[in-house]
Amino acid sequence: MAHTDHQTMRRELRREIAGTIGLLTDEHDFRTMRRYRSFTFDDHSTYLRQVESVLRSRAAQGTHTTLALFDPEDYAVYCAETGLDPESHTSRTRFTAELASTGPTVPYDGRPLDTLLPALVDEAVRQATWEYATTLLTRLGPCPTCGEDIGRAAFTRASDLLVRILDTAPPGDRHLVCSVSGPPDTLVSVLHGDQDAQGDTRLDEAEALEFTSVLALGLATRSPGGLVMRTSAPGTADQVYGWRMRTGAFEPLTASEVFDAYCTDAETGDLISPEPGVDYCEPPDLGEDRTGQGHHH
């Protein structure tokens, strides 16, 4: 009887333990890991099927599992810095545990792995974009004339703009895209907002932070860029409108400019048929820019 009770308790405790699996999402990373003799998989597709089988088994037992993006190059650096043997299974376990607290992760929720993989990669891109934008904002330092922190002031302005964009949007779910051009790369950030029954917009906090940081970077560095909003509601046509960023200013696009942007192939310049059920229109008035227009000293 006592032995059975102990087994039951251990089974219940296992359900309380959350786990993390470090996942090799593409063929290139998988091939890189094969340089370690202790990594015994030789086919990426088979590896993914085995991972999915483990995930389903853990879920059936009531165990929560988080998927983390396993980067072999980061793993090699981690082992070199910590003095761990990269051939050891224990080293990979420790590295994966670090990923659970610092790296991009998504929870396993029963969806097929080929659906979760893009979500995990998107999360990694989102985190890298946020870290890059934040680093650049921090490096701007204080204004040489007034002493105000340029990056912090731009973030405050971007936050205010985002609130006003959401407050003035027509009812429905929102999809926002912000792009900032500049050396060395163009940064693109996406923000989704679903409207609940009370009319409130629900935002993912991490998404909103990344989006605001990219917008702030464009404003602070006076880089060219733009922001496009699309709202969708049952029974009505989707509305698309936007703004351009230029020399630190935030300017509304005309309806024809929005139409041209959506109906022109970015790579070839060829015309694209307008999307049915979509109105390309001018944005609503955002009111006064209460945080000012940035530094022009």
Short mmCIF file of C-alpha atoms in Angstrom, two decimals, residues 2-291:
data_model
loop_
_atom_site.label_atom_id
_atom_site.label_comp_id
_atom_site.label_asym_id
_atom_site.label_seq_id
_atom_site.Cartn_x
_atom_site.Cartn_y
_atom_site.Cartn_z
CA ALA A 2 2.79 2.43 0.96
CA HIS A 3 4.66 1.58 -2.25
CA THR A 4 1.54 2.36 -4.31
CA ASP A 5 1.08 5.67 -2.46
CA HIS A 6 4.66 6.67 -3.25
CA GLN A 7 4.16 5.82 -6.92
CA THR A 8 0.99 7.91 -7.02
CA MET A 9 2.74 10.86 -5.37
CA ARG A 10 5.66 10.69 -7.79
CA ARG A 11 3.24 10.54 -10.73
CA GLU A 12 1.42 13.60 -9.42
CA LEU A 13 4.70 15.42 -8.86
CA ARG A 14 5.82 14.74 -12.43
CA ARG A 15 2.68 16.54 -13.58
CA GLU A 16 3.79 19.58 -11.59
CA ILE A 17 7.20 19.76 -13.29
CA ALA A 18 7.42 21.95 -16.38
CA GLY A 19 10.01 21.05 -19.00
CA THR A 20 11.78 22.73 -21.91
CA ILE A 21 12.90 21.12 -25.16
CA GLY A 22 15.58 22.87 -27.19
CA LEU A 23 14.48 22.50 -30.80
CA LEU A 24 16.59 22.51 -33.97
CA THR A 25 14.12 24.12 -36.35
CA ASP A 26 15.96 23.88 -39.68
CA GLU A 27 18.26 21.59 -41.64
CA HIS A 28 21.27 23.89 -41.32
CA ASP A 29 21.22 23.90 -37.51
CA PHE A 30 20.56 20.17 -37.50
CA ARG A 31 23.60 19.49 -39.69
CA THR A 32 25.71 21.70 -37.45
CA MET A 33 24.76 19.66 -34.38
CA ARG A 34 25.75 16.42 -36.13
CA ARG A 35 29.41 17.35 -35.62
CA TYR A 36 28.94 16.14 -32.04
CA ARG A 37 29.23 12.37 -31.72
CA SER A 38 26.78 12.33 -28.81
CA PHE A 39 24.07 13.79 -31.05
CA THR A 40 22.87 10.56 -32.62
CA PHE A 41 20.11 11.72 -34.97
CA ASP A 42 20.96 11.59 -38.66
CA ASP A 43 17.76 12.81 -40.30
CA HIS A 44 16.00 16.09 -39.52
CA SER A 45 12.51 14.89 -40.44
CA THR A 46 12.87 11.82 -38.22
CA TYR A 47 14.19 14.02 -35.42
CA LEU A 48 11.12 16.29 -35.64
CA ARG A 49 8.74 13.32 -35.65
CA GLN A 50 10.40 11.95 -32.51
CA VAL A 51 10.21 15.34 -30.81
CA GLU A 52 6.51 15.58 -31.62
CA SER A 53 5.93 12.09 -30.25
CA VAL A 54 7.62 13.08 -26.98
CA LEU A 55 5.56 16.26 -26.79
CA ARG A 56 2.29 14.39 -27.29
CA SER A 57 3.29 11.82 -24.68
CA ARG A 58 4.12 14.49 -22.10
CA ALA A 59 0.87 16.33 -22.83
CA ALA A 60 -1.11 13.09 -22.37
CA GLN A 61 0.49 12.76 -18.93
CA GLY A 62 -0.59 16.30 -18.04
CA THR A 63 2.95 17.70 -18.24
CA HIS A 64 3.54 21.22 -19.56
CA THR A 65 6.38 21.61 -22.09
CA THR A 66 7.97 24.73 -23.54
CA LEU A 67 9.75 24.80 -26.89
CA ALA A 68 12.96 26.83 -27.13
CA LEU A 69 15.01 27.70 -30.20
CA PHE A 70 18.30 25.76 -29.97
CA ASP A 71 21.08 27.60 -31.81
CA PRO A 72 24.22 25.43 -32.25
CA GLU A 73 26.51 28.45 -32.57
CA ASP A 74 25.20 29.95 -29.34
CA TYR A 75 25.59 26.53 -27.74
CA ALA A 76 29.25 26.35 -28.76
CA VAL A 77 29.89 29.81 -27.31
CA TYR A 78 28.06 28.87 -24.11
CA CYS A 79 30.18 25.75 -23.64
CA ALA A 80 33.40 27.68 -24.31
CA GLU A 81 32.48 30.39 -21.79
CA THR A 82 31.35 27.98 -19.07
CA GLY A 83 34.02 25.33 -19.63
CA LEU A 84 31.42 22.64 -20.32
CA ASP A 85 31.99 19.72 -22.65
CA PRO A 86 29.81 20.29 -25.74
CA GLU A 87 29.67 16.52 -26.31
CA SER A 88 27.87 15.99 -23.01
CA HIS A 89 24.11 15.54 -22.83
CA THR A 90 24.23 17.38 -19.51
CA SER A 91 25.74 20.43 -21.20
CA ARG A 92 22.88 20.54 -23.69
CA THR A 93 20.41 20.21 -20.84
CA ARG A 94 22.01 23.13 -18.97
CA PHE A 95 22.04 25.25 -22.12
CA THR A 96 18.36 24.47 -22.74
CA ALA A 97 17.55 25.46 -19.16
CA GLU A 98 19.21 28.82 -19.85
CA LEU A 99 17.11 29.22 -22.98
CA ALA A 100 13.95 28.72 -20.94
CA SER A 101 14.66 31.90 -18.98
CA THR A 102 16.45 34.10 -21.53
CA GLY A 103 15.68 32.91 -25.05
CA PRO A 104 12.64 32.80 -27.32
CA THR A 105 10.10 30.14 -26.32
CA VAL A 106 6.56 29.04 -27.12
CA PRO A 107 4.39 26.65 -25.08
CA TYR A 108 3.39 23.31 -26.57
CA ASP A 109 -0.39 23.46 -26.83
CA GLY A 110 -1.15 20.36 -28.87
CA ARG A 111 -0.87 21.96 -32.27
CA PRO A 112 1.20 20.12 -34.91
CA LEU A 113 4.90 20.87 -34.79
CA ASP A 114 4.91 22.26 -38.33
CA THR A 115 2.50 24.92 -37.03
CA LEU A 116 4.49 25.68 -33.90
CA LEU A 117 7.87 25.94 -35.64
CA PRO A 118 7.03 29.17 -37.51
CA ALA A 119 5.64 30.62 -34.27
CA LEU A 120 8.92 29.82 -32.51
CA VAL A 121 10.98 31.38 -35.30
CA ASP A 122 8.74 34.46 -35.29
CA GLU A 123 9.25 34.78 -31.54
CA ALA A 124 13.02 34.60 -32.03
CA VAL A 125 12.89 37.32 -34.70
CA ARG A 126 10.68 39.46 -32.48
CA GLN A 127 13.06 39.20 -29.54
CA ALA A 128 16.13 39.90 -31.70
CA THR A 129 14.42 42.94 -33.26
CA TRP A 130 13.49 44.32 -29.84
CA GLU A 131 17.01 43.81 -28.48
CA TYR A 132 18.58 45.44 -31.54
CA ALA A 133 16.23 48.45 -31.49
CA THR A 134 16.68 48.89 -27.75
CA THR A 135 20.47 48.79 -28.08
CA LEU A 136 20.43 51.46 -30.78
CA LEU A 137 18.07 53.68 -28.77
CA THR A 138 20.34 53.39 -25.72
CA ARG A 139 23.41 54.32 -27.74
CA LEU A 140 21.85 57.63 -28.82
CA GLY A 141 22.58 59.03 -25.36
CA PRO A 142 21.59 62.51 -24.14
CA CYS A 143 20.76 65.46 -26.35
CA PRO A 144 23.91 67.67 -26.44
CA THR A 145 21.77 70.81 -26.17
CA CYS A 146 19.10 70.04 -23.56
CA GLY A 147 20.52 66.90 -21.94
CA GLU A 148 17.34 64.85 -22.38
CA ASP A 149 17.84 61.17 -23.15
CA ILE A 150 16.98 60.98 -26.86
CA GLY A 151 16.05 57.30 -26.89
CA ARG A 152 13.82 57.56 -23.83
CA ALA A 153 12.07 60.66 -25.20
CA ALA A 154 11.47 58.90 -28.53
CA PHE A 155 10.05 55.85 -26.76
CA THR A 156 7.65 58.07 -24.80
CA ARG A 157 6.54 59.76 -28.01
CA ALA A 158 6.13 56.42 -29.81
CA SER A 159 4.06 55.04 -26.91
CA ASP A 160 1.78 58.08 -27.05
CA LEU A 161 1.38 57.74 -30.83
CA LEU A 162 0.51 54.05 -30.55
CA VAL A 163 -2.16 54.74 -27.93
CA ARG A 164 -3.74 57.44 -30.12
CA ILE A 165 -3.60 55.22 -33.21
CA LEU A 166 -5.48 52.49 -31.35
CA ASP A 167 -7.93 54.91 -29.72
CA THR A 168 -8.90 56.54 -33.03
CA ALA A 169 -9.18 53.28 -35.01
CA PRO A 170 -12.61 52.08 -36.14
CA PRO A 171 -14.10 49.09 -34.27
CA GLY A 172 -12.61 45.69 -35.03
CA ASP A 173 -9.42 43.68 -34.79
CA ARG A 174 -6.22 45.60 -35.58
CA HIS A 175 -3.12 44.59 -37.50
CA LEU A 176 -0.26 47.10 -37.50
CA VAL A 177 3.03 46.95 -39.39
CA CYS A 178 5.89 49.39 -38.73
CA SER A 179 9.02 49.49 -40.88
CA VAL A 180 12.14 51.60 -40.40
CA SER A 181 14.79 51.82 -43.12
CA GLY A 182 18.41 52.46 -42.38
CA PRO A 183 21.84 50.98 -42.20
CA PRO A 184 22.51 48.19 -41.96
CA ASP A 185 19.02 46.66 -42.23
CA THR A 186 15.36 47.50 -42.46
CA LEU A 187 13.53 46.67 -39.23
CA VAL A 188 9.95 45.45 -39.46
CA SER A 189 7.64 44.93 -36.51
CA VAL A 190 4.08 43.59 -36.41
CA LEU A 191 1.46 44.15 -33.74
CA HIS A 192 -1.89 42.34 -33.48
CA GLY A 193 -4.77 43.61 -31.41
CA ASP A 194 -8.03 41.69 -30.98
CA GLN A 195 -11.09 43.58 -29.80
CA ASP A 196 -13.16 41.94 -27.08
CA ALA A 197 -16.91 42.16 -26.49
CA GLN A 198 -16.48 45.31 -24.40
CA GLY A 199 -14.65 47.08 -27.22
CA ASP A 200 -11.23 46.90 -25.53
CA THR A 201 -8.17 45.95 -27.61
CA ARG A 202 -6.05 43.12 -26.22
CA LEU A 203 -2.35 43.39 -27.05
CA ASP A 204 0.51 41.00 -26.44
CA GLU A 205 2.82 42.90 -24.07
CA ALA A 206 6.04 41.66 -25.67
CA GLU A 207 4.75 42.44 -29.18
CA ALA A 208 3.72 45.94 -28.11
CA LEU A 209 7.12 46.60 -26.51
CA GLU A 210 8.99 45.53 -29.65
CA PHE A 211 6.65 47.52 -31.91
CA THR A 212 7.02 50.68 -29.82
CA SER A 213 10.81 50.31 -29.76
CA VAL A 214 11.02 50.06 -33.57
CA LEU A 215 8.70 53.05 -33.99
CA ALA A 216 10.77 55.01 -31.46
CA LEU A 217 13.98 54.18 -33.31
CA GLY A 218 12.57 55.55 -36.55
CA LEU A 219 11.49 58.76 -34.84
CA ALA A 220 14.73 59.22 -32.88
CA THR A 221 17.10 58.58 -35.78
CA ARG A 222 14.89 60.51 -38.25
CA SER A 223 15.02 57.46 -40.52
CA PRO A 224 12.55 56.92 -43.37
CA GLY A 225 9.82 54.46 -42.60
CA GLY A 226 6.12 53.95 -42.27
CA LEU A 227 3.26 52.51 -40.24
CA VAL A 228 0.20 50.82 -41.73
CA MET A 229 -2.96 49.89 -39.85
CA ARG A 230 -5.59 47.39 -41.01
CA THR A 231 -8.84 46.96 -39.13
CA SER A 232 -11.24 44.06 -39.64
CA ALA A 233 -14.79 43.70 -38.32
CA PRO A 234 -17.62 41.30 -39.27
CA GLY A 235 -20.01 42.63 -41.88
CA THR A 236 -17.86 45.56 -43.01
CA ALA A 237 -15.00 46.07 -45.44
CA ASP A 238 -11.50 46.07 -43.97
CA GLN A 239 -10.01 49.53 -43.67
CA VAL A 240 -6.34 50.17 -44.48
CA TYR A 241 -4.53 53.43 -43.85
CA GLY A 242 -1.15 54.62 -42.68
CA TRP A 243 1.52 57.19 -42.00
CA ARG A 244 5.03 57.87 -43.23
CA MET A 245 8.02 58.71 -41.08
CA ARG A 246 10.36 61.27 -42.51
CA THR A 247 13.01 63.38 -40.71
CA GLY A 248 11.38 62.56 -37.39
CA ALA A 249 7.90 63.65 -38.49
CA PHE A 250 4.84 61.40 -38.50
CA GLU A 251 2.70 62.27 -41.55
CA PRO A 252 -0.61 60.75 -42.74
CA LEU A 253 -0.70 59.03 -46.12
CA THR A 254 -3.41 59.90 -48.60
CA ALA A 255 -5.86 57.23 -49.70
CA SER A 256 -4.21 57.07 -53.13
CA GLU A 257 -0.78 56.62 -51.55
CA VAL A 258 -2.07 53.71 -49.47
CA PHE A 259 -3.72 52.21 -52.55
CA ASP A 260 -0.50 52.53 -54.55
CA ALA A 261 1.54 50.93 -51.77
CA TYR A 262 -0.79 47.94 -51.48
CA CYS A 263 -1.35 47.49 -55.21
CA THR A 264 2.27 47.63 -56.36
CA ASP A 265 4.71 44.70 -56.24
CA ALA A 266 7.59 45.88 -54.05
CA GLU A 267 10.17 43.87 -56.01
CA THR A 268 9.06 44.30 -59.63
CA GLY A 269 7.03 47.51 -59.49
CA ASP A 270 4.19 45.77 -61.33
CA LEU A 271 0.60 46.61 -60.49
CA ILE A 272 -1.36 44.16 -58.32
CA SER A 273 -5.14 43.87 -58.41
CA PRO A 274 -6.81 45.55 -55.42
CA GLU A 275 -7.86 43.15 -52.70
CA PRO A 276 -11.65 42.71 -52.67
CA GLY A 277 -13.51 43.86 -49.58
CA VAL A 278 -10.85 46.41 -48.60
CA ASP A 279 -11.17 50.19 -48.36
CA TYR A 280 -7.92 52.14 -48.77
CA CYS A 281 -8.48 55.39 -46.93
CA GLU A 282 -6.92 58.31 -45.09
CA PRO A 283 -6.13 57.81 -41.39
CA PRO A 284 -8.16 59.53 -38.68
CA ASP A 285 -6.84 62.67 -37.06
CA LEU A 286 -4.55 61.71 -34.19
CA GLY A 287 -4.82 65.11 -32.56
CA GLU A 288 -1.95 67.08 -31.14
CA ASP A 289 1.44 65.41 -30.68
CA ARG A 290 1.53 65.95 -26.93
CA THR A 291 5.13 64.78 -26.56
#
